[in-house]
Amino acid sequence: MSGRGYDFFLAGKWAAHELLPMLADGFRVRPDEIDIAYDEAGADAEDRNWGARVLCSAGPVGGDCSWLLEVYAHGLAEVPDSRTLGLRLARLAGRVVLYSAPLARPSAYWMATPDGRVGRARMYDPEDDWPVGTWRLDAVELETPQLPFVPVEFIYEMIGDEAECHPLAQTLRGIVAALRTYCPEGRVELRGPLATATHDRYSGVDLRWTVPGERFAGVAAGVGDHLAGSHPLLTARSDPDFHHAPDRRLLTYFFRDLPLFRRLDLEIRAARPREWVRCEPAAGGAGP
């Protein structure tokens, strides 16, 4: 039974009394197996139960998050990774949870949402000209009602760092820019390895592009010519199972100026009227 450390930022407003039951459910342990030291006026813990299976130091922070949790768990039959635990905590609390990405870039974080998605986030440490202890979310990859004030954007620099290949991120940026120009109302989502940080320098680009229903046929027919403006096309193919589908296409593009492994797999979907909203790109994967 090994131990593991975690750092979590809790977005939105959280009360101190919510932390204990949330951590107990997240780690699948009893509340009396958790020790929390609160760095908050009126809630200081002078004595620690160092034999507890989960040790947590909880400190309030300012800005777009309200708490920083430094957690160490040991002696557990199951020691969840940060993604699994972050998703559990977000689902239990109904709020966004952020955890550090394993990168040298200090602004790199992952976010877990209450509906079971994960995506990258860019968050900056407190700076001298900000109020004391203020953490600022600069951008997130997932549109979520819990963070309506944060810009939604692909975090290209993290994708490049993770793959140790910034040309991959530059390729993605060019493709997304071309899709946005062709259909500004479209919603672009990362899929496959890029969405879950399981990609490497040989990965291609997997995207889902949801467009207004009335534009679907024209967009599906003309997108190849438009993409060729940013990356000259070598060849393209369409999944025959969806040639005549009224609301879906699966297209694959190979580009002349890019390695063959850096292909684009593009799923185009027509939005149903009741689900269509104007929004910026999003990304994410299913939770456990």
CSV table of C-alpha atoms in Angstrom, one decimal:
chain,number,residue,atom,x,y,z
A,1,MET,CA,0.0,0.0,0.0
A,2,SER,CA,1.8,3.1,-1.2
A,3,GLY,CA,1.3,6.8,-0.5
A,4,ARG,CA,0.6,9.7,-2.8
A,5,GLY,CA,0.5,13.4,-2.6
A,6,TYR,CA,-2.0,15.8,-4.3
A,7,ASP,CA,-2.5,19.5,-4.8
A,8,PHE,CA,-6.0,20.7,-5.6
A,9,PHE,CA,-7.5,24.1,-6.1
A,10,LEU,CA,-11.2,24.4,-5.5
A,11,ALA,CA,-13.0,26.9,-7.8
A,12,GLY,CA,-16.0,28.9,-6.6
A,13,LYS,CA,-17.1,29.4,-3.0
A,14,TRP,CA,-16.5,26.5,-0.6
A,15,ALA,CA,-17.2,26.5,3.1
A,16,ALA,CA,-14.7,24.8,5.4
A,17,HIS,CA,-17.2,22.3,6.7
A,18,GLU,CA,-17.7,20.9,3.2
A,19,LEU,CA,-14.1,19.6,2.9
A,20,LEU,CA,-14.2,16.6,5.3
A,21,PRO,CA,-17.2,14.8,3.9
A,22,MET,CA,-16.0,15.5,0.3
A,23,LEU,CA,-12.5,14.0,1.0
A,24,ALA,CA,-14.0,11.0,2.7
A,25,ASP,CA,-16.2,10.2,-0.2
A,26,GLY,CA,-13.4,11.0,-2.7
A,27,PHE,CA,-10.9,8.6,-1.0
A,28,ARG,CA,-13.6,6.0,0.0
A,29,VAL,CA,-12.7,6.3,3.7
A,30,ARG,CA,-14.5,7.1,6.9
A,31,PRO,CA,-14.4,10.8,8.1
A,32,ASP,CA,-12.4,9.8,11.2
A,33,GLU,CA,-9.6,8.5,8.9
A,34,ILE,CA,-9.0,12.0,7.7
A,35,ASP,CA,-7.1,14.8,9.4
A,36,ILE,CA,-7.5,18.4,8.1
A,37,ALA,CA,-5.5,21.4,9.3
A,38,TYR,CA,-7.3,24.6,8.4
A,39,ASP,CA,-5.2,27.7,7.8
A,40,GLU,CA,-8.2,30.0,8.4
A,41,ALA,CA,-9.2,32.3,11.3
A,42,GLY,CA,-11.2,30.4,13.8
A,43,ALA,CA,-10.5,27.0,12.2
A,44,ASP,CA,-6.8,26.3,13.1
A,45,ALA,CA,-5.9,22.8,13.9
A,46,GLU,CA,-3.2,22.8,16.7
A,47,ASP,CA,-2.9,19.0,16.9
A,48,ARG,CA,-2.5,16.7,14.0
A,49,ASN,CA,-3.5,13.0,13.8
A,50,TRP,CA,-0.4,11.9,12.0
A,51,GLY,CA,-1.8,8.3,11.9
A,52,ALA,CA,-4.8,9.3,9.7
A,53,ARG,CA,-4.9,7.7,6.3
A,54,VAL,CA,-5.5,11.1,4.6
A,55,LEU,CA,-3.7,14.2,5.8
A,56,CYS,CA,-4.8,17.5,4.4
A,57,SER,CA,-3.6,21.1,4.8
A,58,ALA,CA,-6.4,23.4,3.6
A,59,GLY,CA,-5.7,27.1,3.1
A,60,PRO,CA,-8.1,29.7,1.7
A,61,VAL,CA,-6.9,31.6,-1.4
A,62,GLY,CA,-8.3,34.6,-3.4
A,63,GLY,CA,-9.2,35.2,-7.0
A,64,ASP,CA,-10.9,32.5,-9.1
A,65,CYS,CA,-10.4,29.8,-6.5
A,66,SER,CA,-11.3,29.7,-2.8
A,67,TRP,CA,-9.2,26.8,-1.3
A,68,LEU,CA,-5.8,25.2,-1.9
A,69,LEU,CA,-5.6,21.6,-0.6
A,70,GLU,CA,-2.3,19.9,0.0
A,71,VAL,CA,-3.2,16.2,0.6
A,72,TYR,CA,-1.2,13.1,1.4
A,73,ALA,CA,-2.9,9.7,1.4
A,74,HIS,CA,-1.2,6.4,2.6
A,75,GLY,CA,-2.2,3.0,3.7
A,76,LEU,CA,-5.2,2.8,1.3
A,77,ALA,CA,-6.2,-0.2,-0.7
A,78,GLU,CA,-6.9,2.1,-3.6
A,79,VAL,CA,-4.8,5.2,-4.1
A,80,PRO,CA,-6.5,7.2,-6.9
A,81,ASP,CA,-4.5,9.4,-9.3
A,82,SER,CA,-5.1,13.1,-9.5
A,83,ARG,CA,-7.5,12.9,-12.4
A,84,THR,CA,-9.7,10.2,-10.8
A,85,LEU,CA,-9.8,12.0,-7.5
A,86,GLY,CA,-10.4,15.4,-9.1
A,87,LEU,CA,-13.3,14.0,-11.0
A,88,ARG,CA,-14.8,12.5,-7.9
A,89,LEU,CA,-14.5,15.7,-5.9
A,90,ALA,CA,-15.9,17.8,-8.7
A,91,ARG,CA,-18.9,15.4,-9.1
A,92,LEU,CA,-19.5,15.2,-5.3
A,93,ALA,CA,-19.3,19.0,-4.8
A,94,GLY,CA,-20.9,20.2,-8.0
A,95,ARG,CA,-18.0,22.6,-8.6
A,96,VAL,CA,-14.8,22.7,-10.7
A,97,VAL,CA,-11.6,21.2,-9.2
A,98,LEU,CA,-8.1,22.0,-10.6
A,99,TYR,CA,-4.9,20.0,-10.2
A,100,SER,CA,-1.4,20.7,-11.4
A,101,ALA,CA,-0.2,19.2,-14.7
A,102,PRO,CA,3.1,17.3,-14.5
A,103,LEU,CA,4.9,20.0,-16.5
A,104,ALA,CA,7.6,22.5,-15.8
A,105,ARG,CA,5.3,25.3,-16.9
A,106,PRO,CA,3.9,26.8,-13.6
A,107,SER,CA,0.6,28.0,-15.3
A,108,ALA,CA,-0.3,24.4,-16.4
A,109,TYR,CA,-3.3,22.8,-14.7
A,110,TRP,CA,-6.0,20.3,-15.5
A,111,MET,CA,-9.6,21.0,-14.6
A,112,ALA,CA,-12.3,18.4,-13.6
A,113,THR,CA,-16.0,19.4,-14.0
A,114,PRO,CA,-19.0,18.1,-12.2
A,115,ASP,CA,-20.4,16.5,-15.3
A,116,GLY,CA,-17.3,14.2,-15.6
A,117,ARG,CA,-15.1,16.0,-18.2
A,118,VAL,CA,-11.4,16.9,-17.9
A,119,GLY,CA,-9.6,19.6,-19.8
A,120,ARG,CA,-6.5,21.9,-19.6
A,121,ALA,CA,-6.5,25.2,-17.8
A,122,ARG,CA,-4.1,28.1,-17.6
A,123,MET,CA,-3.9,29.7,-14.2
A,124,TYR,CA,-1.4,32.2,-12.9
A,125,ASP,CA,0.1,32.5,-9.5
A,126,PRO,CA,-0.4,35.6,-7.4
A,127,GLU,CA,1.6,38.6,-8.7
A,128,ASP,CA,2.9,41.7,-6.9
A,129,ASP,CA,0.3,44.0,-8.4
A,130,TRP,CA,-2.7,41.8,-7.6
A,131,PRO,CA,-4.4,41.5,-4.2
A,132,VAL,CA,-2.6,39.2,-1.8
A,133,GLY,CA,-3.2,35.5,-2.5
A,134,THR,CA,-5.1,36.0,-5.8
A,135,TRP,CA,-5.0,33.2,-8.3
A,136,ARG,CA,-6.3,34.0,-11.8
A,137,LEU,CA,-7.7,31.7,-14.3
A,138,ASP,CA,-6.6,33.0,-17.7
A,139,ALA,CA,-8.3,30.4,-19.9
A,140,VAL,CA,-9.9,26.9,-19.8
A,141,GLU,CA,-10.6,24.3,-22.5
A,142,LEU,CA,-14.0,23.4,-21.2
A,143,GLU,CA,-17.1,25.6,-21.3
A,144,THR,CA,-18.8,25.1,-17.9
A,145,PRO,CA,-21.5,27.0,-16.1
A,146,GLN,CA,-19.4,27.1,-13.0
A,147,LEU,CA,-16.8,29.4,-14.7
A,148,PRO,CA,-18.8,31.7,-17.0
A,149,PHE,CA,-16.3,34.5,-16.7
A,150,VAL,CA,-13.2,32.5,-17.9
A,151,PRO,CA,-12.3,32.6,-21.6
A,152,VAL,CA,-12.6,29.2,-23.3
A,153,GLU,CA,-9.7,28.3,-25.5
A,154,PHE,CA,-7.4,25.4,-26.4
A,155,ILE,CA,-4.2,25.6,-24.2
A,156,TYR,CA,-1.8,25.1,-27.1
A,157,GLU,CA,1.4,25.5,-25.1
A,158,MET,CA,0.4,22.7,-22.7
A,159,ILE,CA,-0.3,20.4,-25.7
A,160,GLY,CA,3.1,21.1,-27.1
A,161,ASP,CA,4.9,20.6,-23.7
A,162,GLU,CA,3.1,17.3,-23.1
A,163,ALA,CA,4.0,15.9,-26.5
A,164,GLU,CA,7.5,17.5,-26.4
A,165,CYS,CA,6.6,18.7,-29.9
A,166,HIS,CA,5.3,22.2,-30.3
A,167,PRO,CA,4.9,21.8,-34.1
A,168,LEU,CA,1.9,19.5,-33.2
A,169,ALA,CA,0.3,22.3,-31.3
A,170,GLN,CA,1.0,24.7,-34.2
A,171,THR,CA,-0.7,22.3,-36.5
A,172,LEU,CA,-3.7,22.2,-34.3
A,173,ARG,CA,-3.8,25.9,-34.0
A,174,GLY,CA,-3.8,26.3,-37.8
A,175,ILE,CA,-6.5,23.7,-38.4
A,176,VAL,CA,-8.7,25.2,-35.7
A,177,ALA,CA,-8.2,28.7,-37.1
A,178,ALA,CA,-9.3,27.5,-40.5
A,179,LEU,CA,-12.4,25.8,-39.2
A,180,ARG,CA,-13.4,29.0,-37.2
A,181,THR,CA,-12.9,31.2,-40.3
A,182,TYR,CA,-15.1,28.9,-42.4
A,183,CYS,CA,-17.9,28.5,-39.9
A,184,PRO,CA,-17.6,31.0,-37.0
A,185,GLU,CA,-20.7,29.6,-35.4
A,186,GLY,CA,-19.1,26.1,-35.1
A,187,ARG,CA,-18.1,24.5,-31.9
A,188,VAL,CA,-14.7,22.6,-32.1
A,189,GLU,CA,-13.9,19.9,-29.5
A,190,LEU,CA,-10.7,18.0,-29.0
A,191,ARG,CA,-11.1,14.2,-29.2
A,192,GLY,CA,-8.8,11.2,-28.9
A,193,PRO,CA,-5.2,11.4,-27.4
A,194,LEU,CA,-5.0,15.2,-27.5
A,195,ALA,CA,-8.0,15.5,-25.3
A,196,THR,CA,-6.6,13.3,-22.6
A,197,ALA,CA,-2.9,14.0,-22.8
A,198,THR,CA,-2.1,10.4,-24.0
A,199,HIS,CA,-0.6,11.8,-27.2
A,200,ASP,CA,3.0,11.9,-28.3
A,201,ARG,CA,5.1,13.6,-31.0
A,202,TYR,CA,3.6,11.1,-33.6
A,203,SER,CA,0.0,11.8,-32.8
A,204,GLY,CA,-2.5,13.2,-35.3
A,205,VAL,CA,-5.4,15.6,-34.7
A,206,ASP,CA,-8.8,14.4,-33.8
A,207,LEU,CA,-11.6,16.9,-33.7
A,208,ARG,CA,-15.4,17.0,-33.5
A,209,TRP,CA,-16.9,20.0,-35.2
A,210,THR,CA,-20.6,20.8,-34.5
A,211,VAL,CA,-22.1,23.3,-36.9
A,212,PRO,CA,-25.7,24.7,-37.3
A,213,GLY,CA,-28.0,22.3,-39.0
A,214,GLU,CA,-28.8,24.6,-41.9
A,215,ARG,CA,-25.1,24.9,-42.8
A,216,PHE,CA,-24.2,21.2,-42.4
A,217,ALA,CA,-24.4,20.1,-46.0
A,218,GLY,CA,-22.4,23.1,-47.4
A,219,VAL,CA,-19.8,23.0,-44.7
A,220,ALA,CA,-19.2,19.2,-45.1
A,221,ALA,CA,-18.8,19.6,-48.9
A,222,GLY,CA,-16.5,22.6,-48.8
A,223,VAL,CA,-14.3,22.2,-45.7
A,224,GLY,CA,-11.5,20.3,-47.5
A,225,ASP,CA,-10.9,23.2,-50.0
A,226,HIS,CA,-10.9,25.6,-47.0
A,227,LEU,CA,-8.4,23.6,-45.0
A,228,ALA,CA,-6.1,23.4,-48.1
A,229,GLY,CA,-5.6,27.2,-47.7
A,230,SER,CA,-3.7,26.7,-44.5
A,231,HIS,CA,-2.2,23.2,-45.2
A,232,PRO,CA,-2.1,22.0,-48.9
A,233,LEU,CA,-4.0,18.7,-49.1
A,234,LEU,CA,-2.3,15.5,-50.2
A,235,THR,CA,-5.3,13.3,-50.0
A,236,ALA,CA,-8.7,12.9,-48.2
A,237,ARG,CA,-11.1,10.2,-47.5
A,238,SER,CA,-14.6,9.9,-46.1
A,239,ASP,CA,-16.1,7.1,-44.1
A,240,PRO,CA,-18.6,5.4,-46.4
A,241,ASP,CA,-20.9,4.6,-43.6
A,242,PHE,CA,-21.8,8.3,-43.3
A,243,HIS,CA,-21.7,9.4,-46.9
A,244,HIS,CA,-25.5,10.0,-47.0
A,245,ALA,CA,-26.1,10.6,-43.3
A,246,PRO,CA,-28.1,13.9,-42.9
A,247,ASP,CA,-26.2,15.0,-39.8
A,248,ARG,CA,-22.8,13.4,-39.6
A,249,ARG,CA,-19.6,13.0,-41.6
A,250,LEU,CA,-16.3,11.3,-40.7
A,251,LEU,CA,-13.5,12.8,-42.8
A,252,THR,CA,-9.7,12.2,-42.8
A,253,TYR,CA,-7.2,14.6,-44.3
A,254,PHE,CA,-3.5,14.2,-45.1
A,255,PHE,CA,-1.5,17.3,-45.8
A,256,ARG,CA,1.5,17.8,-48.2
A,257,ASP,CA,3.5,20.0,-45.8
A,258,LEU,CA,3.0,17.7,-42.7
A,259,PRO,CA,4.2,14.1,-41.9
A,260,LEU,CA,1.6,11.4,-42.8
A,261,PHE,CA,1.1,10.6,-39.1
A,262,ARG,CA,0.0,14.2,-38.5
A,263,ARG,CA,-3.3,13.6,-40.2
A,264,LEU,CA,-6.6,15.2,-39.3
A,265,ASP,CA,-9.6,13.0,-38.3
A,266,LEU,CA,-12.6,15.3,-38.4
A,267,GLU,CA,-16.1,14.4,-37.3
A,268,ILE,CA,-18.7,16.9,-38.5
A,269,ARG,CA,-22.0,17.0,-36.8
A,270,ALA,CA,-25.2,19.0,-37.4
A,271,ALA,CA,-26.5,20.5,-34.2
A,272,ARG,CA,-30.1,19.8,-33.2
A,273,PRO,CA,-32.0,23.1,-32.9
A,274,ARG,CA,-32.7,22.6,-29.2
A,275,GLU,CA,-29.1,22.0,-28.3
A,276,TRP,CA,-27.5,24.7,-30.4
A,277,VAL,CA,-25.8,27.6,-28.6
A,278,ARG,CA,-23.1,29.9,-29.8
A,279,CYS,CA,-19.9,29.0,-27.9
A,280,GLU,CA,-16.1,28.8,-28.2
A,281,PRO,CA,-14.0,25.6,-28.6
A,282,ALA,CA,-14.2,23.0,-25.9
A,283,ALA,CA,-12.3,19.8,-25.1
A,284,GLY,CA,-12.5,17.0,-22.7
A,285,GLY,CA,-12.9,13.3,-21.9
A,286,ALA,CA,-15.2,11.1,-20.0
A,287,GLY,CA,-14.7,10.6,-16.4
A,288,PRO,CA,-14.3,7.3,-14.6
